[in-house]
Amino acid sequence: MPYLVASELPSEPAGRRFRALVEGGGIARLPGAHNGMAALQAKAAGFEGLYLSGAAMTASMGIPDLGIITVDEVAFFIRQVARASGLPLLVDGDTGYGEALNVMHMVRVFEEAGAGAVHIEDQLLPKKCGHLNDKKLADAHDMAAKVAAAAKARRHLYVIARTDAAASEGIDGAVARAKLYLEAGADAIFPEALTSAEMFREFARRMPAGVPLLANMTEFGRTPFFTASEFEAMGYRMVIWPVSSLRVANKAQERLYAALARDGGTHGMVEQMQTRIELYRTIGLADYEALDASIVATVAPEGMPQRERGR
């Protein structure tokens, strides 16, 4: 049913629902959903939580992931993903968009937009994707102050501290930072860009008992391919696939535009398209129409009309 119907909306705050997902046993599988349509499709596939990636948001806007976008721009994405799916959503909070007061503002805006969780990273601006080279790290105590500010500002939001220290400070530095961030009030830890199963296991082994850990399974990065069950066996409670949906969508669009330029039409791509009926079913058009008696129920044409021969 549409999110317009109050009785269909979740009664629990998103932060509590996200916490319950993490604490419910097993590993929370959080695929990236870069817009409302992706969120609906992920939900239809059976996922119970979602992830909103800064890299996916910026790429969908045609700009790089360098900490350029603002809190309000991110809130636009949060609202559409959270409203469309109703699922608890983890949001990439980059470096917090500034210092402690900025972090507190971010937390309030994200929570009001519908986010269930946020992660903040210990890079300096201009920040980079966690799997790229030469990242500049913030002072660990400055980052801890941001985590403390986030914890103070939130009502229910689940706060995850991300550390990018493994690449430059090794596993010892990443572990030391993570423990400091936990003391500051983080609910969970996200060690970014670990490069082997042994690193994942070692990091988990050195964390305090019971601390939830998040793994990032991004493609074309520094982490080898692991499945959700493999991360769970290594001691992780959450896994994200941050940009996968955008990568697939972008590749499909690239093929579409190439075919359109080459063939002068989309006739060669129709079999690869979501049909009109599939689209309407996914967005729940009939449910929306049923809420307003003034809208005549849509009868969608099936298939494509055939051209007359000789024309």
CSV table of C-alpha atoms in Angstrom, one decimal:
chain,number,residue,atom,x,y,z
A,1,MET,CA,0.0,0.0,0.0
A,2,PRO,CA,1.2,3.6,-0.5
A,3,TYR,CA,3.0,5.5,2.1
A,4,LEU,CA,0.1,8.0,2.1
A,5,VAL,CA,-1.9,5.6,4.2
A,6,ALA,CA,-1.1,6.3,7.9
A,7,SER,CA,-2.1,2.8,9.0
A,8,GLU,CA,0.5,1.3,6.6
A,9,LEU,CA,3.4,3.3,8.1
A,10,PRO,CA,5.8,1.7,10.6
A,11,SER,CA,4.8,2.5,14.2
A,12,GLU,CA,8.4,2.2,15.5
A,13,PRO,CA,11.0,4.9,14.8
A,14,ALA,CA,13.4,3.9,12.1
A,15,GLY,CA,16.4,3.9,14.5
A,16,ARG,CA,14.7,1.3,16.7
A,17,ARG,CA,13.8,-0.8,13.7
A,18,PHE,CA,17.4,-0.7,12.4
A,19,ARG,CA,18.7,-1.7,15.8
A,20,ALA,CA,16.3,-4.6,16.0
A,21,LEU,CA,17.5,-5.7,12.5
A,22,VAL,CA,21.1,-5.7,13.7
A,23,GLU,CA,20.3,-7.4,17.0
A,24,GLY,CA,17.9,-9.9,15.5
A,25,GLY,CA,20.5,-12.6,14.8
A,26,GLY,CA,22.4,-13.5,11.7
A,27,ILE,CA,23.9,-10.8,9.5
A,28,ALA,CA,21.9,-7.8,8.3
A,29,ARG,CA,22.1,-7.6,4.5
A,30,LEU,CA,21.8,-4.0,3.4
A,31,PRO,CA,21.9,-3.5,-0.4
A,32,GLY,CA,22.5,-0.1,-1.8
A,33,ALA,CA,19.4,1.7,-3.1
A,34,HIS,CA,20.2,4.9,-4.9
A,35,ASN,CA,16.6,6.0,-5.4
A,36,GLY,CA,13.0,5.1,-4.6
A,37,MET,CA,12.6,2.7,-7.5
A,38,ALA,CA,15.7,0.7,-6.4
A,39,ALA,CA,14.3,0.7,-2.9
A,40,LEU,CA,11.0,-0.8,-4.0
A,41,GLN,CA,12.8,-3.5,-6.1
A,42,ALA,CA,15.1,-4.4,-3.2
A,43,LYS,CA,12.1,-4.7,-0.8
A,44,ALA,CA,10.3,-6.9,-3.4
A,45,ALA,CA,13.4,-9.2,-3.4
A,46,GLY,CA,13.0,-9.7,0.3
A,47,PHE,CA,15.5,-7.4,1.9
A,48,GLU,CA,14.6,-6.0,5.3
A,49,GLY,CA,17.0,-3.0,5.4
A,50,LEU,CA,18.8,-0.7,2.9
A,51,TYR,CA,21.9,1.4,2.5
A,52,LEU,CA,22.2,4.8,0.9
A,53,SER,CA,25.7,5.4,-0.4
A,54,GLY,CA,27.3,8.8,-0.8
A,55,ALA,CA,29.2,7.5,-3.9
A,56,ALA,CA,25.9,6.4,-5.4
A,57,MET,CA,24.1,9.7,-4.6
A,58,THR,CA,26.9,11.8,-6.1
A,59,ALA,CA,27.4,9.6,-9.1
A,60,SER,CA,23.6,9.7,-9.8
A,61,MET,CA,24.0,13.5,-9.8
A,62,GLY,CA,26.9,13.4,-12.2
A,63,ILE,CA,29.6,14.5,-9.7
A,64,PRO,CA,32.4,12.6,-7.9
A,65,ASP,CA,32.3,11.4,-4.3
A,66,LEU,CA,34.5,14.1,-2.7
A,67,GLY,CA,32.3,15.4,0.0
A,68,ILE,CA,30.7,18.0,-2.3
A,69,ILE,CA,27.0,17.5,-1.6
A,70,THR,CA,25.1,19.0,1.3
A,71,VAL,CA,23.0,17.7,4.2
A,72,ASP,CA,19.8,18.9,2.5
A,73,GLU,CA,20.7,17.2,-0.8
A,74,VAL,CA,21.2,13.9,1.1
A,75,ALA,CA,17.9,14.4,2.9
A,76,PHE,CA,16.2,14.4,-0.5
A,77,PHE,CA,17.5,10.9,-1.2
A,78,ILE,CA,16.7,9.7,2.3
A,79,ARG,CA,13.1,10.8,2.1
A,80,GLN,CA,12.4,9.1,-1.2
A,81,VAL,CA,14.1,5.8,-0.3
A,82,ALA,CA,12.6,5.7,3.2
A,83,ARG,CA,9.1,6.6,2.0
A,84,ALA,CA,9.1,4.2,-1.0
A,85,SER,CA,10.3,1.2,1.0
A,86,GLY,CA,9.3,1.8,4.6
A,87,LEU,CA,12.5,-0.2,5.5
A,88,PRO,CA,15.1,0.9,8.0
A,89,LEU,CA,17.8,2.8,6.1
A,90,LEU,CA,21.5,3.2,6.9
A,91,VAL,CA,22.9,6.5,5.4
A,92,ASP,CA,26.4,7.4,4.5
A,93,GLY,CA,27.2,10.6,6.5
A,94,ASP,CA,30.6,11.1,5.0
A,95,THR,CA,32.7,13.2,7.5
A,96,GLY,CA,29.6,14.7,9.2
A,97,TYR,CA,29.7,17.8,7.0
A,98,GLY,CA,31.9,19.7,9.4
A,99,GLU,CA,32.7,19.6,13.1
A,100,ALA,CA,30.6,18.7,16.1
A,101,LEU,CA,27.8,21.2,15.6
A,102,ASN,CA,27.5,20.3,12.0
A,103,VAL,CA,27.4,16.6,12.9
A,104,MET,CA,24.6,17.3,15.3
A,105,HIS,CA,22.7,19.2,12.6
A,106,MET,CA,23.2,16.3,10.2
A,107,VAL,CA,21.9,13.8,12.7
A,108,ARG,CA,18.7,15.8,13.3
A,109,VAL,CA,18.1,16.3,9.6
A,110,PHE,CA,18.7,12.7,8.7
A,111,GLU,CA,16.5,11.4,11.5
A,112,GLU,CA,13.7,13.7,10.6
A,113,ALA,CA,14.0,12.7,6.9
A,114,GLY,CA,13.5,9.0,7.9
A,115,ALA,CA,17.0,7.5,8.3
A,116,GLY,CA,17.4,4.6,10.8
A,117,ALA,CA,21.2,4.8,11.0
A,118,VAL,CA,24.2,6.8,9.9
A,119,HIS,CA,27.9,6.2,9.6
A,120,ILE,CA,30.5,8.9,10.0
A,121,GLU,CA,34.1,8.4,8.8
A,122,ASP,CA,37.5,9.7,10.1
A,123,GLN,CA,38.7,11.3,6.9
A,124,LEU,CA,39.5,14.9,6.3
A,125,LEU,CA,37.9,16.9,3.5
A,126,PRO,CA,38.1,16.6,0.6
A,127,LYS,CA,37.3,13.0,1.4
A,128,LYS,CA,37.6,10.1,-1.0
A,129,CYS,CA,36.1,6.7,-1.6
A,130,GLY,CA,37.4,4.4,1.1
A,131,HIS,CA,39.0,2.1,-1.5
A,132,LEU,CA,41.1,4.8,-3.1
A,133,ASN,CA,44.7,5.8,-2.4
A,134,ASP,CA,46.2,8.5,-0.1
A,135,LYS,CA,43.2,9.2,2.1
A,136,LYS,CA,43.9,12.0,4.7
A,137,LEU,CA,42.8,10.9,8.2
A,138,ALA,CA,41.4,13.2,10.9
A,139,ASP,CA,42.9,13.2,14.4
A,140,ALA,CA,41.4,10.3,16.3
A,141,HIS,CA,40.2,12.5,19.1
A,142,ASP,CA,38.6,15.0,16.7
A,143,MET,CA,36.7,12.1,15.2
A,144,ALA,CA,35.7,10.8,18.6
A,145,ALA,CA,34.2,14.3,19.3
A,146,LYS,CA,32.1,14.0,16.2
A,147,VAL,CA,30.8,10.5,17.3
A,148,ALA,CA,30.0,11.9,20.8
A,149,ALA,CA,28.1,14.8,19.2
A,150,ALA,CA,26.1,12.4,17.0
A,151,ALA,CA,25.2,10.3,20.0
A,152,LYS,CA,24.1,13.4,21.9
A,153,ALA,CA,22.0,14.7,19.1
A,154,ARG,CA,20.1,11.5,18.1
A,155,ARG,CA,16.8,10.4,19.5
A,156,HIS,CA,16.8,6.9,18.1
A,157,LEU,CA,19.3,7.0,15.2
A,158,TYR,CA,21.9,4.1,15.2
A,159,VAL,CA,25.4,5.6,15.0
A,160,ILE,CA,28.2,3.7,13.2
A,161,ALA,CA,31.8,5.0,13.3
A,162,ARG,CA,33.8,4.2,10.2
A,163,THR,CA,37.6,4.1,10.3
A,164,ASP,CA,39.7,4.4,7.1
A,165,ALA,CA,42.9,3.9,9.1
A,166,ALA,CA,43.8,0.4,8.0
A,167,ALA,CA,45.4,1.6,4.8
A,168,SER,CA,47.8,4.0,6.4
A,169,GLU,CA,48.0,3.0,10.1
A,170,GLY,CA,47.6,-0.7,9.7
A,171,ILE,CA,45.3,-3.0,11.7
A,172,ASP,CA,46.7,-1.7,15.0
A,173,GLY,CA,45.8,1.9,14.2
A,174,ALA,CA,42.3,0.9,13.0
A,175,VAL,CA,41.6,-1.1,16.1
A,176,ALA,CA,42.9,1.7,18.4
A,177,ARG,CA,40.7,4.2,16.7
A,178,ALA,CA,37.6,1.9,16.7
A,179,LYS,CA,37.9,1.5,20.5
A,180,LEU,CA,38.1,5.2,21.0
A,181,TYR,CA,35.0,5.7,18.9
A,182,LEU,CA,33.1,3.1,20.9
A,183,GLU,CA,34.0,4.9,24.1
A,184,ALA,CA,32.7,8.1,22.5
A,185,GLY,CA,29.3,6.5,22.0
A,186,ALA,CA,29.3,4.6,18.7
A,187,ASP,CA,26.8,1.7,18.4
A,188,ALA,CA,28.9,-0.2,15.9
A,189,ILE,CA,32.1,0.0,13.9
A,190,PHE,CA,32.8,0.0,10.2
A,191,PRO,CA,36.4,-0.9,9.3
A,192,GLU,CA,36.8,0.3,5.7
A,193,ALA,CA,38.9,-1.2,2.9
A,194,LEU,CA,40.2,-4.3,4.6
A,195,THR,CA,42.0,-6.4,2.0
A,196,SER,CA,41.8,-10.0,3.1
A,197,ALA,CA,39.8,-12.5,5.1
A,198,GLU,CA,42.5,-12.6,7.7
A,199,MET,CA,42.3,-8.8,8.2
A,200,PHE,CA,38.5,-9.0,8.7
A,201,ARG,CA,38.9,-11.9,11.2
A,202,GLU,CA,41.8,-10.1,13.0
A,203,PHE,CA,39.8,-6.9,13.3
A,204,ALA,CA,36.8,-8.7,14.7
A,205,ARG,CA,38.9,-10.7,17.1
A,206,ARG,CA,40.4,-7.5,18.6
A,207,MET,CA,37.1,-5.7,19.1
A,208,PRO,CA,35.3,-5.8,22.5
A,209,ALA,CA,32.8,-8.7,22.8
A,210,GLY,CA,29.4,-8.0,21.3
A,211,VAL,CA,30.3,-5.0,19.3
A,212,PRO,CA,28.5,-5.1,15.9
A,213,LEU,CA,30.7,-4.7,12.9
A,214,LEU,CA,29.9,-3.7,9.4
A,215,ALA,CA,31.6,-5.0,6.2
A,216,ASN,CA,31.6,-3.2,2.9
A,217,MET,CA,31.4,-5.5,-0.2
A,218,THR,CA,31.9,-3.0,-3.0
A,219,GLU,CA,32.9,-4.1,-6.4
A,220,PHE,CA,36.2,-2.9,-8.1
A,221,GLY,CA,37.7,-2.0,-4.7
A,222,ARG,CA,40.4,-3.4,-2.4
A,223,THR,CA,38.2,-6.1,-0.7
A,224,PRO,CA,38.0,-9.5,-2.4
A,225,PHE,CA,34.5,-10.9,-3.0
A,226,PHE,CA,32.9,-12.4,0.0
A,227,THR,CA,29.3,-13.5,0.6
A,228,ALA,CA,27.1,-12.4,3.4
A,229,SER,CA,27.4,-15.7,5.1
A,230,GLU,CA,31.2,-15.6,4.8
A,231,PHE,CA,31.3,-12.1,6.5
A,232,GLU,CA,29.0,-13.5,9.2
A,233,ALA,CA,31.4,-16.3,9.8
A,234,MET,CA,34.2,-13.7,10.1
A,235,GLY,CA,32.4,-12.0,13.0
A,236,TYR,CA,30.4,-9.3,11.1
A,237,ARG,CA,26.7,-8.3,11.8
A,238,MET,CA,26.1,-6.1,8.8
A,239,VAL,CA,27.1,-6.0,5.2
A,240,ILE,CA,26.5,-3.4,2.5
A,241,TRP,CA,26.7,-3.5,-1.3
A,242,PRO,CA,26.8,0.2,-1.7
A,243,VAL,CA,26.9,1.1,-5.4
A,244,SER,CA,25.9,-2.2,-7.0
A,245,SER,CA,22.4,-1.1,-8.1
A,246,LEU,CA,23.7,2.1,-9.6
A,247,ARG,CA,26.5,0.3,-11.5
A,248,VAL,CA,24.0,-2.1,-13.1
A,249,ALA,CA,21.6,0.7,-13.9
A,250,ASN,CA,24.3,2.8,-15.4
A,251,LYS,CA,25.6,0.0,-17.6
A,252,ALA,CA,22.1,-0.7,-18.9
A,253,GLN,CA,21.6,3.0,-19.7
A,254,GLU,CA,24.9,3.1,-21.5
A,255,ARG,CA,23.8,0.3,-23.7
A,256,LEU,CA,20.4,2.0,-24.3
A,257,TYR,CA,21.9,5.3,-25.4
A,258,ALA,CA,24.4,3.5,-27.7
A,259,ALA,CA,21.6,1.5,-29.3
A,260,LEU,CA,19.5,4.6,-29.7
A,261,ALA,CA,22.3,6.5,-31.4
A,262,ARG,CA,23.2,3.5,-33.6
A,263,ASP,CA,19.7,2.3,-34.6
A,264,GLY,CA,17.7,5.5,-34.4
A,265,GLY,CA,15.2,3.8,-32.1
A,266,THR,CA,14.8,1.6,-29.0
A,267,HIS,CA,13.3,-1.4,-30.9
A,268,GLY,CA,16.5,-3.4,-30.2
A,269,MET,CA,16.3,-2.8,-26.5
A,270,VAL,CA,12.7,-3.5,-25.7
A,271,GLU,CA,13.3,-7.0,-24.4
A,272,GLN,CA,15.8,-5.6,-21.8
A,273,MET,CA,13.3,-3.0,-20.5
A,274,GLN,CA,10.9,-3.1,-17.5
A,275,THR,CA,7.5,-3.2,-19.1
A,276,ARG,CA,4.8,-0.6,-18.4
A,277,ILE,CA,2.8,-3.2,-16.4
A,278,GLU,CA,5.9,-4.2,-14.4
A,279,LEU,CA,6.6,-0.5,-13.6
A,280,TYR,CA,3.0,0.2,-12.5
A,281,ARG,CA,3.0,-3.0,-10.3
A,282,THR,CA,6.3,-2.0,-8.7
A,283,ILE,CA,5.2,1.6,-7.8
A,284,GLY,CA,1.7,0.4,-6.8
A,285,LEU,CA,-0.2,2.6,-9.2
A,286,ALA,CA,-3.5,0.7,-8.7
A,287,ASP,CA,-3.2,1.2,-4.9
A,288,TYR,CA,-2.8,5.0,-5.3
A,289,GLU,CA,-5.7,5.2,-7.8
A,290,ALA,CA,-7.9,3.3,-5.3
A,291,LEU,CA,-7.3,6.0,-2.7
A,292,ASP,CA,-8.9,8.7,-5.0
A,293,ALA,CA,-12.3,7.8,-6.5
A,294,SER,CA,-11.8,10.7,-9.0
A,295,ILE,CA,-9.0,8.8,-10.8
A,296,VAL,CA,-10.2,6.3,-13.4
A,297,ALA,CA,-8.4,3.0,-13.0
A,298,THR,CA,-5.6,2.6,-15.5
A,299,VAL,CA,-5.7,-0.1,-18.1
A,300,ALA,CA,-2.1,-0.5,-19.3
A,301,PRO,CA,-1.5,-1.7,-22.8
A,302,GLU,CA,0.4,-5.0,-23.0
A,303,GLY,CA,3.4,-5.5,-25.2
A,304,MET,CA,4.3,-3.2,-28.2
A,305,PRO,CA,2.0,-2.5,-31.1
A,306,GLN,CA,3.4,-4.1,-34.3
A,307,ARG,CA,4.1,-2.0,-37.4
A,308,GLU,CA,2.1,-2.6,-40.5
A,309,ARG,CA,4.1,-4.3,-43.2
A,310,GLY,CA,5.3,-2.0,-45.9
A,311,ARG,CA,5.2,1.1,-43.7
